Amino acid sequence: MTQSLLRRAGKAVALNALGNWFGMAGSMLSLVFIARLLSPMDFGIFGMTLVIFSIPEIFASGSLNDALIQRRDLQAGHISSVFMQSLVLAAVFWLGINFAAPLIAHAFDHAELVPMIRLFSISLFIGALTSVPAALLQRDLRYSEITLVDVMGTIVAAVVGIVLAFTLQSAWALIYMELARRVVRLIAFTAMAKWRPSFKSSWAETRELSRFNSFNMATKVVVAADGTVSRGLVGAILGPAALGMFNMAVRLLDQAKAAFVTPFAAVSLPVAAQTQHDLPTLYRAIEGAMKLAALIAYPTFIGACVLAPVAIPVVFGDQWVPAVPTIQVFLLMGLRTPTTAFNSGVLNGVGRVDWTFKISLVGLVLTVLAVGATIHIGLEAVALAMFAQTLVTWALGAYAVKSSIGFPMKRQVIAGSSAFLASVIMGVIVWVSMQMIQDSIHALLEMVILVSVGVVSYVGALSLLSPTLAKRIVQALIMVAQGRREEAITIAKGAV
């Protein structure tokens, strides 16, 4: 049972990584085209729309379905209960937002938000219908289907976004792009899960999910409020252009996390739920996933941070140069993700949703204090204050995991330490190389050279710090290239 679960989890990680890497490549490619066609102001207006829906989407589709993954004895009535609750909440928020749209637009001082808000409100129903089949697939670790859906959604959204950016030249292109992605996910997840809506449920089945759902929903509302506070203050005080740059920094961080950390963290909830009474196995799964994520994430975030002054104008255009310092700070925030990304999944998986709520509440309070104290200084100061906040919440998360399942904080801290040190060495070498090259060659060629220097220096540093680890990772990559995925997963797991 244990080995079977870990093998399935390993396959899930590999498939999820494949889908996320494709998704990142597709999203980044479309983002490059769209960022060149649209302005930071357009991205800021779209960001305002997302802020408005961040909390309603938590209620309608972003929290209740987690109970379907966590619960061991899942019944049909539990599934129907979650579906009905999601649909009712979607309808309530849809009515409220459509009624209040003019007031919301007036508060943001952008009248053009009214039609955008009203159109985007249909995403509440799309999310409510998508959440149940998506959760059922995740519960069963059916990441081959999830990967396929992500690929389909990325392709359709990219095509829609690029075409409409050419034709509309406004934030409407981003609105339709996001709606297209969500519609594809709804249709595909429903078909692949072979799920059909049902209204057969009892009050007892609803009550059985209530404790988990209440804490989980409260946690996600607080997390959404955390993001809303920062975006809202930046947009209201520093303006839409600053919000557009802030959102670009957040998006780049999220894209990198989705590609290099989320594939490992995504399986933490179902694996923790199924191994909560087998702590040695759970420890192995957590530590192994952290180390594997660190091998990829650390060099990515440090390398991208160092390269940002060269890469941002080349990739997105000169209009995004003012956003470079903010983007660099957000990329450094990613250094904590190979450990913290697993905390909430593990805590929720073992039923300790109370801990995740407390941590998120502390994070919200710290965000309010940090952003409120720095917003009048500038965007970079806000980013630095948020970076400091993430360090505090990381420590709280590590302590919560130790308190809940006994997994030592020290093991969380040192997981992937070789990869971190090798990445720091790589970052220094790339920075020195960048100073030596400066403006002597074309920026695109400079970026290619620096990326190559980064790859070689990271592999070299890792080989010196941990030769056995480096050898096994190279073997795993060769096997992946040869199509020997199962053997590659075995080698990679043995390496950590």
Coordinates of C-alpha atoms in Angstrom, one line a residue:
M1 CA 0.0 0.0 0.0
T2 CA 2.7 2.5 1.1
Q3 CA 5.0 1.8 -1.9
S4 CA 2.0 1.8 -4.3
L5 CA 0.9 5.2 -3.0
L6 CA 4.4 6.7 -3.3
R7 CA 4.8 5.3 -6.8
R8 CA 1.4 6.9 -7.7
A9 CA 2.5 10.1 -6.1
G10 CA 5.7 10.1 -8.0
K11 CA 3.9 9.6 -11.3
A12 CA 1.5 12.4 -10.3
V13 CA 4.4 14.7 -9.6
A14 CA 6.0 13.9 -13.0
L15 CA 2.7 14.4 -14.9
N16 CA 1.8 17.5 -13.0
A17 CA 5.3 18.9 -13.7
L18 CA 4.9 18.2 -17.4
G19 CA 1.6 20.0 -17.5
N20 CA 2.8 22.9 -15.5
W21 CA 6.0 23.3 -17.5
F22 CA 4.0 23.3 -20.7
G23 CA 1.6 25.7 -19.1
M24 CA 4.4 28.0 -18.0
A25 CA 6.0 28.0 -21.5
G26 CA 2.6 28.7 -23.2
S27 CA 1.6 31.3 -20.6
M28 CA 5.0 33.0 -20.8
L29 CA 5.0 33.0 -24.6
S30 CA 1.5 34.5 -24.7
L31 CA 2.5 37.0 -22.0
V32 CA 5.5 38.1 -24.0
F33 CA 3.2 39.0 -27.0
I34 CA 0.5 40.5 -24.9
A35 CA 2.8 42.5 -22.7
R36 CA 4.3 44.1 -25.8
L37 CA 0.8 44.9 -27.2
L38 CA -0.8 46.2 -24.0
S39 CA 0.4 48.6 -21.4
P40 CA 0.9 48.4 -17.6
M41 CA -2.4 50.3 -17.3
D42 CA -4.3 47.6 -19.1
F43 CA -2.8 44.9 -16.8
G44 CA -3.7 47.1 -13.9
I45 CA -7.3 47.4 -14.9
F46 CA -7.4 43.6 -15.4
G47 CA -5.8 43.3 -12.0
M48 CA -8.6 45.4 -10.4
T49 CA -11.1 43.0 -11.9
L50 CA -9.3 40.0 -10.4
V51 CA -9.1 41.7 -7.0
I52 CA -12.9 42.2 -7.0
F53 CA -13.5 38.5 -7.6
S54 CA -10.7 37.1 -5.4
I55 CA -12.9 36.6 -2.3
P56 CA -16.2 35.6 -4.0
E57 CA -14.3 32.9 -5.9
I58 CA -13.0 31.4 -2.6
F59 CA -16.6 30.9 -1.5
A60 CA -18.0 29.7 -4.8
S61 CA -15.2 27.4 -6.0
G62 CA -11.9 27.7 -4.1
S63 CA -12.4 25.9 -0.8
L64 CA -15.3 23.5 -0.4
N65 CA -14.0 21.0 -2.8
D66 CA -10.8 20.4 -0.7
A67 CA -13.0 18.4 1.7
L68 CA -13.6 15.9 -1.1
I69 CA -9.9 15.3 -1.4
Q70 CA -9.2 15.1 2.4
R71 CA -12.1 12.9 3.5
R72 CA -11.2 9.2 3.6
D73 CA -14.8 7.7 3.5
L74 CA -16.2 9.9 0.7
Q75 CA -19.9 9.3 -0.1
A76 CA -22.0 10.5 -3.1
G77 CA -24.0 12.7 -0.7
H78 CA -20.8 14.5 0.3
I79 CA -20.1 15.3 -3.4
S80 CA -23.6 16.6 -4.0
S81 CA -23.5 18.7 -0.8
V82 CA -20.3 20.5 -2.0
F83 CA -21.8 21.0 -5.4
M84 CA -25.0 22.5 -4.1
Q85 CA -23.3 24.8 -1.6
S86 CA -20.9 26.1 -4.3
L87 CA -23.7 26.8 -6.7
V88 CA -25.8 28.7 -4.2
L89 CA -22.8 30.8 -3.1
A90 CA -22.0 31.5 -6.8
A91 CA -25.5 32.8 -7.3
V92 CA -25.5 35.0 -4.3
F93 CA -22.2 36.6 -5.2
W94 CA -23.2 36.9 -8.8
L95 CA -26.3 38.9 -7.9
G96 CA -24.4 41.1 -5.4
I97 CA -21.5 41.9 -7.7
N98 CA -23.8 42.8 -10.7
F99 CA -25.9 45.0 -8.5
A100 CA -22.8 46.8 -6.9
A101 CA -20.8 47.0 -10.1
P102 CA -21.2 50.8 -10.6
L103 CA -20.3 51.4 -6.9
I104 CA -17.2 49.2 -7.2
A105 CA -16.1 51.0 -10.4
H106 CA -16.6 54.4 -8.7
A107 CA -14.5 53.2 -5.8
F108 CA -11.6 52.4 -8.1
D109 CA -12.3 55.6 -10.2
H110 CA -12.6 53.6 -13.4
A111 CA -16.0 53.6 -15.0
E112 CA -14.9 51.1 -17.7
L113 CA -14.8 48.4 -15.0
V114 CA -18.6 48.1 -14.9
P115 CA -19.1 46.0 -18.1
M116 CA -15.9 44.0 -17.3
I117 CA -17.1 43.1 -13.8
R118 CA -20.5 42.1 -15.1
L119 CA -19.1 39.9 -17.8
F120 CA -16.5 38.3 -15.6
S121 CA -19.1 37.5 -13.0
I122 CA -20.1 34.4 -15.0
S123 CA -16.8 32.9 -13.9
L124 CA -18.4 32.3 -10.5
F125 CA -20.7 29.7 -12.0
I126 CA -18.0 28.3 -14.1
G127 CA -15.8 27.8 -11.0
A128 CA -18.6 26.3 -9.0
L129 CA -19.3 23.7 -11.7
T130 CA -15.5 23.0 -12.2
S131 CA -14.5 22.5 -8.6
V132 CA -16.1 19.1 -7.9
P133 CA -14.8 17.1 -11.0
A134 CA -11.4 18.8 -10.5
A135 CA -11.3 17.6 -6.9
L136 CA -12.3 14.1 -7.8
L137 CA -9.5 13.8 -10.3
Q138 CA -7.0 15.2 -7.8
R139 CA -8.2 12.9 -5.0
D140 CA -7.4 9.8 -7.2
L141 CA -4.1 11.3 -8.3
R142 CA -5.3 11.2 -11.9
Y143 CA -2.8 13.8 -13.1
S144 CA -2.6 12.5 -16.6
E145 CA -6.1 13.9 -17.2
I146 CA -5.3 17.0 -15.2
T147 CA -2.2 17.6 -17.2
L148 CA -4.1 17.2 -20.5
V149 CA -6.7 19.8 -19.3
D150 CA -4.0 22.3 -18.3
V151 CA -2.4 21.9 -21.7
M152 CA -5.7 22.4 -23.5
G153 CA -6.6 25.4 -21.4
T154 CA -3.2 27.0 -21.9
I155 CA -3.3 26.7 -25.7
V156 CA -6.9 28.0 -26.0
A157 CA -6.3 30.9 -23.7
A158 CA -3.0 31.9 -25.4
V159 CA -4.6 31.9 -28.8
V160 CA -7.6 33.9 -27.6
G161 CA -5.4 36.4 -25.7
I162 CA -3.0 37.1 -28.5
V163 CA -5.6 37.4 -31.2
L164 CA -7.7 39.8 -29.0
A165 CA -4.7 41.8 -27.9
F166 CA -4.0 42.5 -31.6
T167 CA -7.6 43.4 -32.3
L168 CA -8.9 45.1 -29.1
Q169 CA -5.7 46.7 -27.8
S170 CA -7.2 46.9 -24.3
A171 CA -7.8 45.0 -21.0
W172 CA -10.7 43.2 -22.6
A173 CA -8.3 40.9 -24.2
L174 CA -7.1 39.7 -20.8
I175 CA -10.7 39.3 -19.6
Y176 CA -11.7 37.0 -22.6
M177 CA -8.4 35.1 -22.3
E178 CA -9.1 34.2 -18.7
L179 CA -12.7 33.2 -19.4
A180 CA -11.6 31.0 -22.2
R181 CA -9.2 29.1 -20.0
R182 CA -11.9 28.5 -17.4
V183 CA -14.5 27.3 -19.9
V184 CA -12.0 24.8 -21.3
R185 CA -11.3 23.5 -17.8
L186 CA -15.0 23.2 -17.0
I187 CA -15.8 21.1 -20.1
A188 CA -12.7 18.9 -19.9
F189 CA -12.8 18.2 -16.2
T190 CA -16.4 17.3 -16.2
A191 CA -16.0 14.9 -19.1
M192 CA -12.8 13.2 -17.7
A193 CA -14.2 12.8 -14.2
K194 CA -17.5 11.4 -15.7
W195 CA -19.2 13.4 -13.1
R196 CA -22.9 14.5 -13.4
P197 CA -24.5 17.1 -11.1
S198 CA -26.7 15.7 -8.4
F199 CA -28.9 17.3 -5.7
K200 CA -29.2 14.2 -3.5
S201 CA -27.6 14.9 -0.2
S202 CA -28.6 14.9 3.5
W203 CA -28.0 17.5 6.2
A204 CA -25.9 14.9 8.1
E205 CA -23.5 14.6 5.2
T206 CA -23.2 18.3 4.9
R207 CA -22.5 18.6 8.7
E208 CA -19.8 15.9 8.4
L209 CA -17.8 18.3 6.2
S210 CA -18.6 21.4 8.1
R211 CA -15.6 21.7 10.4
F212 CA -13.1 21.1 7.7
N213 CA -15.0 23.4 5.3
S214 CA -15.4 26.2 7.8
F215 CA -11.7 26.4 8.7
N216 CA -10.6 25.9 5.1
M217 CA -12.9 28.5 3.7
A218 CA -11.9 31.0 6.4
T219 CA -8.3 30.3 5.7
K220 CA -8.7 30.9 1.9
V221 CA -10.7 34.1 2.5
V222 CA -8.0 35.4 4.7
V223 CA -5.3 34.5 2.1
A224 CA -7.4 36.2 -0.6
A225 CA -7.9 39.2 1.6
D226 CA -4.1 39.3 2.0
G227 CA -3.6 39.6 -1.7
T228 CA -6.6 42.0 -2.0
V229 CA -5.2 44.4 0.6
S230 CA -1.8 44.7 -1.1
R231 CA -3.2 45.0 -4.6
G232 CA -6.0 47.4 -3.4
L233 CA -3.6 49.7 -1.7
V234 CA -1.2 49.7 -4.6
G235 CA -3.9 50.5 -7.1
A236 CA -5.7 53.1 -4.9
I237 CA -2.6 55.0 -3.8
L238 CA 0.1 54.4 -6.5
G239 CA -2.3 54.1 -9.4
P240 CA -3.1 51.5 -12.1
A241 CA 0.3 51.6 -13.8
A242 CA 2.0 50.7 -10.5
L243 CA -0.6 48.0 -9.9
G244 CA 0.1 46.6 -13.4
M245 CA 3.8 46.3 -12.5
F246 CA 2.9 44.8 -9.2
N247 CA 0.7 42.3 -10.8
M248 CA 3.4 41.4 -13.4
A249 CA 5.8 40.7 -10.5
V250 CA 3.2 38.5 -8.8
R251 CA 2.4 36.7 -12.0
L252 CA 6.0 35.9 -12.8
L253 CA 6.4 34.5 -9.3
D254 CA 3.3 32.5 -9.6
Q255 CA 4.3 31.1 -13.0
A256 CA 7.6 30.0 -11.7
K257 CA 6.0 28.4 -8.6
A258 CA 3.5 26.6 -10.8
A259 CA 6.2 25.2 -13.0
F260 CA 8.9 24.2 -10.4
V261 CA 7.2 23.8 -7.0
T262 CA 3.4 23.2 -7.4
P263 CA 3.9 19.8 -9.2
F264 CA 5.4 18.5 -5.9
A265 CA 3.2 20.4 -3.5
A266 CA 0.0 19.6 -5.4
V267 CA 0.1 16.0 -4.2
S268 CA 0.8 16.9 -0.6
L269 CA -2.8 17.1 0.5
P270 CA -4.0 13.7 -0.9
V271 CA -0.7 11.9 0.1
A272 CA -0.9 13.4 3.6
A273 CA -4.6 12.4 3.9
Q274 CA -3.8 8.8 3.0
T275 CA -0.6 8.5 5.1
Q276 CA -1.5 10.5 8.2
H277 CA -1.4 7.3 10.3
D278 CA 1.9 6.3 8.8
L279 CA 4.2 9.1 9.8
P280 CA 7.6 7.6 8.6
T281 CA 6.1 7.3 5.1
L282 CA 4.7 10.8 5.3
Y283 CA 8.1 12.2 6.4
R284 CA 9.8 10.5 3.5
A285 CA 7.3 11.9 1.1
I286 CA 7.6 15.5 2.5
E287 CA 11.4 15.6 2.6
G288 CA 11.9 13.9 -0.7
A289 CA 9.5 16.3 -2.4
M290 CA 11.1 19.3 -0.8
K291 CA 14.6 18.3 -1.9
L292 CA 13.4 17.6 -5.5
A293 CA 11.6 21.0 -5.7
A294 CA 14.7 22.7 -4.3
L295 CA 16.9 21.3 -7.0
I296 CA 14.9 23.1 -9.7
A297 CA 13.4 26.1 -7.8
Y298 CA 16.5 27.5 -6.1
P299 CA 18.5 28.0 -9.3
T300 CA 15.4 29.3 -11.2
F301 CA 14.5 32.0 -8.7
I302 CA 18.1 33.1 -8.0
G303 CA 19.1 33.0 -11.7
A304 CA 15.9 34.9 -12.8
C305 CA 16.5 37.5 -10.1
V306 CA 20.1 38.2 -11.3
L307 CA 19.1 38.2 -15.0
A308 CA 16.0 40.4 -14.6
P309 CA 17.6 43.7 -15.6
V310 CA 18.7 42.2 -18.9
A311 CA 15.8 39.8 -19.5
I312 CA 12.8 42.0 -18.7
P313 CA 13.3 44.7 -21.4
V314 CA 14.3 42.0 -23.9
V315 CA 11.3 39.8 -23.2
F316 CA 8.5 42.3 -22.3
G317 CA 9.7 45.6 -23.7
D318 CA 11.2 48.8 -22.3
Q319 CA 8.0 49.9 -20.8
W320 CA 8.4 47.3 -18.1
V321 CA 11.9 48.4 -17.0
P322 CA 10.5 50.3 -14.0
A323 CA 9.1 47.0 -12.7
V324 CA 12.5 45.3 -12.6
P325 CA 13.4 46.0 -8.9
T326 CA 9.9 44.8 -7.8
I327 CA 10.1 41.7 -9.9
Q328 CA 13.5 40.9 -8.4
V329 CA 12.2 41.1 -4.9
F330 CA 9.2 38.8 -5.7
L331 CA 11.5 36.3 -7.3
L332 CA 13.6 36.2 -4.1
M333 CA 10.3 35.4 -2.3
G334 CA 10.2 32.2 -4.3
L335 CA 13.2 30.9 -2.3
R336 CA 11.0 29.9 0.6
T337 CA 8.5 28.0 -1.6
P338 CA 10.3 24.6 -1.8
T339 CA 9.5 24.2 1.9
T340 CA 6.4 26.4 2.6
A341 CA 4.5 25.2 -0.4
F342 CA 4.0 21.8 1.3
N343 CA 2.9 23.1 4.7
S344 CA -0.7 23.9 4.0
G345 CA -1.3 20.7 2.0
V346 CA 0.2 18.6 4.8
L347 CA -1.7 20.4 7.5
N348 CA -5.0 20.1 5.7
G349 CA -4.3 16.5 4.8
V350 CA -3.9 15.5 8.4
G351 CA -7.0 17.6 9.3
R352 CA -5.2 20.5 11.0
V353 CA -7.0 23.2 9.1
D354 CA -7.1 25.3 12.3
W355 CA -3.3 25.7 12.0
T356 CA -3.5 26.9 8.4
F357 CA -6.2 29.4 9.4
K358 CA -4.1 30.8 12.2
I359 CA -1.0 31.2 10.0
S360 CA -3.0 32.9 7.2
L361 CA -4.6 35.3 9.7
V362 CA -1.1 36.3 11.1
G363 CA 0.0 36.8 7.5
L364 CA -2.9 39.1 6.8
V365 CA -2.2 41.2 9.8
L366 CA 1.4 41.5 8.9
T367 CA 0.6 42.4 5.3
V368 CA -1.7 45.2 6.5
L369 CA 1.0 46.6 8.7
A370 CA 3.8 46.1 6.2
V371 CA 2.1 47.5 3.2
G372 CA 0.4 50.3 5.2
A373 CA 3.8 51.4 6.5
T374 CA 5.6 51.4 3.1
I375 CA 3.0 52.2 0.5
H376 CA 3.9 55.9 0.5
I377 CA 7.6 55.1 0.0
G378 CA 7.1 53.3 -3.2
L379 CA 6.5 50.0 -5.0
E380 CA 9.9 48.5 -4.2
A381 CA 9.4 49.2 -0.5
V382 CA 6.1 47.4 -0.5
A383 CA 7.7 44.4 -2.1
L384 CA 10.5 44.3 0.5
A385 CA 8.0 44.6 3.3
M386 CA 6.0 41.7 1.9
F387 CA 9.2 39.6 1.6
A388 CA 9.9 40.1 5.3
Q389 CA 6.3 39.0 6.0
T390 CA 6.8 35.8 4.1
L391 CA 9.8 34.9 6.3
V392 CA 7.7 35.1 9.4
T393 CA 4.8 33.0 8.0
W394 CA 7.4 30.5 6.8
A395 CA 8.6 30.0 10.4
L396 CA 5.1 29.7 11.7
G397 CA 4.3 27.0 9.0
A398 CA 7.4 25.0 9.8
Y399 CA 6.5 25.1 13.5
A400 CA 2.9 24.1 12.8
V401 CA 4.0 21.0 10.8
K402 CA 6.4 20.0 13.6
S403 CA 3.6 20.5 16.2
S404 CA 1.0 18.5 14.1
I405 CA 3.0 15.5 12.8
G406 CA 6.4 15.8 14.6
F407 CA 8.4 16.6 11.4
P408 CA 11.4 18.5 12.7
M409 CA 11.9 22.1 11.7
K410 CA 15.6 21.5 11.2
R411 CA 14.9 19.0 8.4
Q412 CA 12.6 21.5 6.7
V413 CA 15.3 24.2 6.9
I414 CA 18.2 22.1 5.5
A415 CA 16.1 20.2 2.8
G416 CA 17.8 21.1 -0.4
S417 CA 20.7 23.0 1.2
S418 CA 23.2 21.8 -1.4
A419 CA 20.9 23.1 -4.2
F420 CA 20.7 26.4 -2.4
L421 CA 24.4 26.9 -2.0
A422 CA 25.0 25.8 -5.6
S423 CA 22.4 28.3 -6.7
V424 CA 24.1 31.2 -4.7
I425 CA 27.4 30.3 -6.3
M426 CA 25.7 30.3 -9.7
G427 CA 24.1 33.7 -9.0
V428 CA 27.4 35.3 -8.1
I429 CA 29.1 33.9 -11.3
V430 CA 26.3 35.1 -13.5
W431 CA 26.3 38.6 -11.9
V432 CA 30.1 38.9 -12.3
S433 CA 29.7 37.7 -16.0
M434 CA 27.0 40.3 -16.5
Q435 CA 29.2 43.1 -15.2
M436 CA 32.0 42.0 -17.5
I437 CA 29.8 41.9 -20.6
Q438 CA 27.7 45.0 -19.8
D439 CA 26.5 46.7 -23.1
S440 CA 29.3 45.2 -25.3
I441 CA 26.9 42.9 -27.2
H442 CA 23.2 42.8 -28.1
A443 CA 20.9 42.3 -25.1
L444 CA 19.4 39.1 -26.5
L445 CA 22.8 37.5 -27.1
E446 CA 23.9 38.6 -23.7
M447 CA 20.9 36.9 -22.1
V448 CA 21.6 33.7 -24.0
I449 CA 25.2 33.7 -22.8
L450 CA 24.3 34.4 -19.2
V451 CA 21.7 31.6 -19.1
S452 CA 24.3 29.2 -20.5
V453 CA 26.8 30.4 -17.9
G454 CA 24.2 29.9 -15.2
V455 CA 23.4 26.3 -16.2
V456 CA 27.0 25.3 -16.4
S457 CA 28.0 27.0 -13.1
Y458 CA 25.0 25.5 -11.3
V459 CA 25.8 22.0 -12.5
G460 CA 29.5 22.5 -11.7
A461 CA 28.8 23.9 -8.2
L462 CA 26.3 21.1 -7.4
S463 CA 28.8 18.5 -8.5
L464 CA 31.4 19.8 -6.1
L465 CA 29.0 20.2 -3.2
S466 CA 27.2 16.9 -3.7
P467 CA 28.7 14.7 -6.4
T468 CA 26.5 11.7 -5.9
L469 CA 23.3 13.8 -6.0
A470 CA 24.5 15.6 -9.2
K471 CA 25.3 12.2 -10.9
R472 CA 21.9 10.8 -10.1
I473 CA 20.1 13.8 -11.3
V474 CA 22.0 13.8 -14.6
Q475 CA 21.1 10.1 -15.0
A476 CA 17.4 10.8 -14.4
L477 CA 17.4 13.6 -17.0
I478 CA 19.0 11.3 -19.5
M479 CA 16.3 8.7 -18.9
V480 CA 13.6 11.3 -19.3
A481 CA 15.1 12.3 -22.6
Q482 CA 15.1 8.6 -23.6
G483 CA 11.4 8.2 -22.6
R484 CA 12.2 6.0 -19.6
R485 CA 10.0 8.0 -17.2
E486 CA 9.5 5.3 -14.6
E487 CA 13.2 4.6 -14.2
A488 CA 13.9 8.3 -14.1
I489 CA 11.4 8.8 -11.2
T490 CA 13.1 5.9 -9.3
I491 CA 16.5 7.4 -9.8
A492 CA 15.3 10.9 -8.8
K493 CA 13.7 9.6 -5.6
G494 CA 16.8 7.7 -4.7
A495 CA 18.9 10.8 -5.2
V496 CA 17.1 12.6 -2.4

